[in-house]
XYZ file of C-alpha atoms in Angstrom:
274
model
C 0.025 4.815 25.676
C 2.854 5.208 27.951
C 3.720 1.422 27.882
C 2.932 1.601 24.054
C 6.015 4.335 23.839
C 8.168 3.002 25.885
C 8.236 -0.335 24.142
C 8.600 1.813 20.677
C 11.620 3.590 22.537
C 12.985 -0.216 23.136
C 12.628 -1.229 20.030
C 14.301 1.378 18.572
C 17.237 1.259 20.821
C 17.963 -2.235 19.298
C 18.012 -0.507 15.903
C 20.843 1.869 16.807
C 22.390 -0.604 18.590
C 22.144 -2.937 15.580
C 23.533 0.206 13.676
C 26.130 0.945 15.571
C 27.859 -3.051 15.566
C 27.612 -2.169 11.707
C 29.430 0.684 11.859
C 32.186 -1.000 14.079
C 32.712 -3.887 11.533
C 31.991 -1.881 8.704
C 35.218 -3.746 6.909
C 33.457 -6.761 7.217
C 29.905 -5.157 5.726
C 32.304 -3.831 2.566
C 33.509 -7.402 2.134
C 30.107 -9.154 2.515
C 28.195 -6.395 0.099
C 31.288 -6.839 -2.941
C 30.516 -10.555 -2.739
C 26.847 -9.855 -2.914
C 27.405 -7.307 -5.821
C 29.838 -10.065 -7.752
C 27.426 -12.211 -7.063
C 24.869 -10.548 -8.898
C 27.075 -9.815 -11.871
C 28.000 -13.061 -12.346
C 24.626 -14.641 -12.243
C 23.283 -11.836 -14.669
C 25.963 -12.797 -16.989
C 24.626 -16.104 -17.971
C 22.140 -14.633 -20.044
C 24.613 -13.146 -22.825
C 26.990 -16.191 -21.956
C 24.146 -18.930 -22.986
C 23.382 -17.092 -26.393
C 27.268 -18.023 -27.249
C 26.804 -21.768 -25.668
C 23.423 -21.923 -27.161
C 24.572 -20.327 -30.526
C 21.672 -19.160 -31.409
C 19.890 -15.681 -30.557
C 17.247 -15.594 -27.686
C 15.608 -12.645 -25.329
C 18.801 -12.042 -23.391
C 17.477 -8.754 -22.308
C 14.705 -10.254 -20.668
C 16.336 -13.289 -18.915
C 18.848 -10.860 -18.028
C 16.514 -8.599 -16.123
C 14.875 -11.737 -14.853
C 17.907 -12.871 -13.249
C 19.071 -9.353 -11.943
C 15.492 -9.236 -10.688
C 16.154 -12.664 -8.739
C 19.638 -11.578 -7.573
C 18.546 -8.403 -6.204
C 15.457 -9.573 -4.590
C 17.127 -12.554 -3.005
C 19.661 -10.453 -1.820
C 17.517 -8.681 -0.107
C 15.445 -11.558 1.099
C 18.595 -13.377 2.216
C 20.114 -9.931 4.388
C 16.868 -9.843 6.086
C 16.327 -13.527 6.785
C 20.172 -13.881 7.995
C 20.088 -10.743 10.276
C 17.203 -12.119 12.058
C 17.898 -15.707 12.280
C 21.432 -15.124 13.400
C 20.350 -12.662 16.085
C 21.262 -15.290 19.225
C 24.680 -15.876 17.132
C 25.392 -12.723 17.193
C 24.574 -12.074 20.501
C 26.606 -14.837 22.069
C 29.388 -13.679 19.808
C 29.267 -9.994 21.405
C 29.071 -11.665 24.797
C 25.742 -9.624 25.345
C 23.141 -12.534 25.251
C 22.746 -12.859 29.068
C 22.113 -8.871 29.501
C 19.792 -8.878 26.535
C 17.703 -11.649 27.620
C 17.685 -9.949 31.428
C 16.580 -6.715 30.369
C 13.373 -5.653 31.419
C 11.861 -5.552 28.288
C 9.083 -7.719 26.400
C 10.817 -10.256 23.917
C 8.629 -9.048 21.010
C 10.495 -5.671 21.539
C 13.620 -7.327 21.088
C 12.421 -9.181 18.446
C 10.940 -5.800 16.787
C 13.937 -4.102 17.094
C 16.011 -6.505 15.339
C 13.691 -7.212 12.836
C 13.132 -3.433 11.673
C 16.567 -2.994 11.440
C 17.296 -5.970 9.461
C 14.316 -4.749 6.955
C 16.050 -1.146 6.517
C 19.620 -2.302 6.568
C 18.934 -5.104 4.062
C 16.875 -2.403 2.020
C 19.901 -0.340 1.519
C 22.434 -3.151 0.683
C 19.417 -3.991 -2.159
C 19.417 -0.444 -3.512
C 23.432 -0.279 -3.802
C 23.731 -3.931 -5.660
C 20.749 -3.132 -7.695
C 22.852 0.385 -8.724
C 25.906 -1.291 -9.187
C 24.624 -3.992 -11.784
C 22.614 -1.407 -13.313
C 26.166 0.607 -14.535
C 26.959 -3.400 -16.193
C 23.969 -3.740 -18.181
C 21.904 -1.794 -20.503
C 18.269 -2.889 -17.967
C 15.038 -1.340 -19.442
C 13.062 -0.566 -16.440
C 11.076 2.430 -18.009
C 7.758 0.438 -17.843
C 8.718 -0.996 -13.878
C 5.660 -0.489 -11.743
C 7.721 0.316 -8.742
C 4.898 1.197 -5.816
C 3.732 -2.085 -6.645
C 7.060 -3.679 -6.304
C 7.625 -2.188 -3.011
C 4.398 -2.841 -1.735
C 4.769 -6.937 -2.504
C 8.320 -6.472 -0.959
C 7.198 -5.018 2.265
C 4.518 -7.534 2.815
C 6.942 -10.376 1.840
C 9.613 -9.288 4.205
C 6.893 -9.932 7.358
C 6.155 -13.616 6.070
C 10.418 -14.113 6.098
C 10.758 -12.732 9.739
C 8.500 -14.991 10.547
C 10.561 -18.228 9.067
C 13.654 -16.307 10.205
C 12.458 -15.838 13.868
C 11.637 -19.578 14.021
C 15.107 -20.316 12.526
C 16.841 -17.839 15.207
C 15.698 -20.365 17.699
C 17.666 -23.159 16.653
C 20.883 -21.984 18.136
C 19.200 -21.695 21.538
C 18.116 -25.528 20.770
C 21.356 -26.960 19.156
C 24.314 -25.023 20.792
C 27.206 -26.736 18.390
C 25.256 -26.833 14.890
C 22.381 -24.687 15.476
C 23.842 -21.763 13.335
C 24.363 -24.539 10.641
C 21.444 -25.629 10.712
C 19.801 -21.882 9.980
C 21.909 -21.973 6.912
C 20.461 -25.460 5.681
C 17.023 -23.629 6.087
C 18.329 -20.780 4.103
C 19.463 -22.797 1.191
C 16.028 -24.500 1.433
C 14.565 -21.401 0.620
C 16.764 -20.772 -2.244
C 16.296 -24.032 -3.973
C 12.545 -24.043 -3.976
C 11.760 -20.309 -4.634
C 12.412 -19.603 -8.043
C 14.997 -17.168 -7.646
C 17.192 -17.947 -10.680
C 14.500 -20.474 -12.485
C 10.813 -20.600 -12.620
C 9.805 -22.901 -9.945
C 7.836 -25.022 -12.798
C 10.976 -26.834 -13.720
C 11.368 -28.147 -10.334
C 10.269 -31.981 -10.078
C 6.542 -32.243 -8.923
C 7.288 -32.794 -5.382
C 9.674 -30.364 -4.836
C 7.357 -27.790 -6.546
C 5.232 -28.255 -3.766
C 7.126 -26.667 -1.178
C 7.369 -23.682 -3.568
C 3.748 -22.744 -2.396
C 4.682 -22.392 1.534
C 7.609 -20.096 0.768
C 7.220 -16.065 1.049
C 9.974 -16.154 -1.522
C 8.175 -17.796 -4.402
C 5.522 -14.977 -4.282
C 7.788 -12.063 -3.664
C 9.533 -13.077 -6.900
C 6.784 -13.922 -8.890
C 5.372 -10.330 -8.026
C 8.340 -8.382 -8.350
C 9.258 -10.068 -11.444
C 5.583 -9.196 -12.793
C 6.058 -5.169 -11.587
C 9.523 -4.978 -12.951
C 9.418 -6.599 -16.218
C 5.683 -6.483 -17.118
C 4.644 -3.324 -15.521
C 1.909 -4.902 -13.752
C -0.524 -2.639 -12.184
C -0.926 -2.597 -8.528
C -4.558 -3.919 -8.474
C -2.824 -6.867 -11.132
C -0.665 -7.747 -8.492
C -3.548 -7.915 -5.350
C -3.742 -12.229 -6.255
C 0.148 -12.301 -4.790
C -1.165 -10.482 -1.794
C -3.241 -13.114 -0.333
C -0.531 -15.881 -0.281
C 1.542 -13.440 1.484
C -0.591 -11.800 4.095
C -1.804 -15.814 4.797
C 1.811 -16.974 5.149
C 2.702 -13.928 7.257
C -0.388 -14.544 9.914
C 0.839 -18.021 10.442
C 4.415 -17.806 10.365
C 4.629 -14.240 12.577
C 3.007 -15.707 15.657
C 4.439 -19.031 15.598
C 7.838 -17.708 14.864
C 7.480 -15.398 18.275
C 6.038 -18.329 20.327
C 8.740 -20.599 19.036
C 11.514 -18.521 19.911
C 9.709 -17.872 23.504
C 9.359 -21.370 23.874
C 13.111 -22.036 22.942
C 14.511 -19.330 25.433
C 12.857 -20.749 27.934
C 13.822 -24.008 27.087
C 17.781 -22.540 27.076
C 17.165 -20.872 30.561
C 15.957 -24.048 32.402
C 18.890 -26.212 30.900
C 21.288 -23.775 31.029
C 22.089 -23.219 27.655
C 21.973 -19.955 27.374
C 25.447 -18.513 27.837
C 27.214 -21.791 26.941
C 28.410 -21.816 23.248
C 29.544 -25.655 23.292
């Protein structure tokens, strides 16, 4: 019990440390939040714009809600992925990577603390984005099943965290381009997960990749819960793939990160930045 309490305390220490880092660079956080809000509004206005371009009426309100759910959920998932995938780059930038990796804690404790902060902070950002976007559009959310939506979001976050942890190993393996390779992974998930369109419009060979993306199932379930008010029981089929992806990506992600750390230590890549 005492070792577990100590590890939990150490994980919380990383949550608090990351919170203090965000507070220290609050100006940048405001800029990034503003960018996310403007991006969400830009995408949402595609729906009423489509009515003008097409010259005929269609259910623009539903399309607006479809796009808003996609942009807000992706803003959350993207922030979670970004916070975890760039934790090594952040440590290098802060100059704390050696002291962090030499601290007498389990590596999984470091990852758990960073991941917990990523989830909490990203959720808070997503709520702000949703509130601001709702001020611009008359969103009908009366029938939304928020309990089911949050349940799907919680389970889906774990699967994406596993992928983010694997991506965090890239800056340890490839010093000069590791961070850029992480962005490629991020962009690939955006393409195949159906953030702004149903995955059925993708070519057959590309649609296959959407099957292994946790974001695909999160977005489909969130839209079912928010747009159609689908019950929690009816959302259960989405939980199976998400839990399977999590069961694979989380342990693999932790193992890959540990292997990449040992590789970096053996080859003197921990402190180097180029």
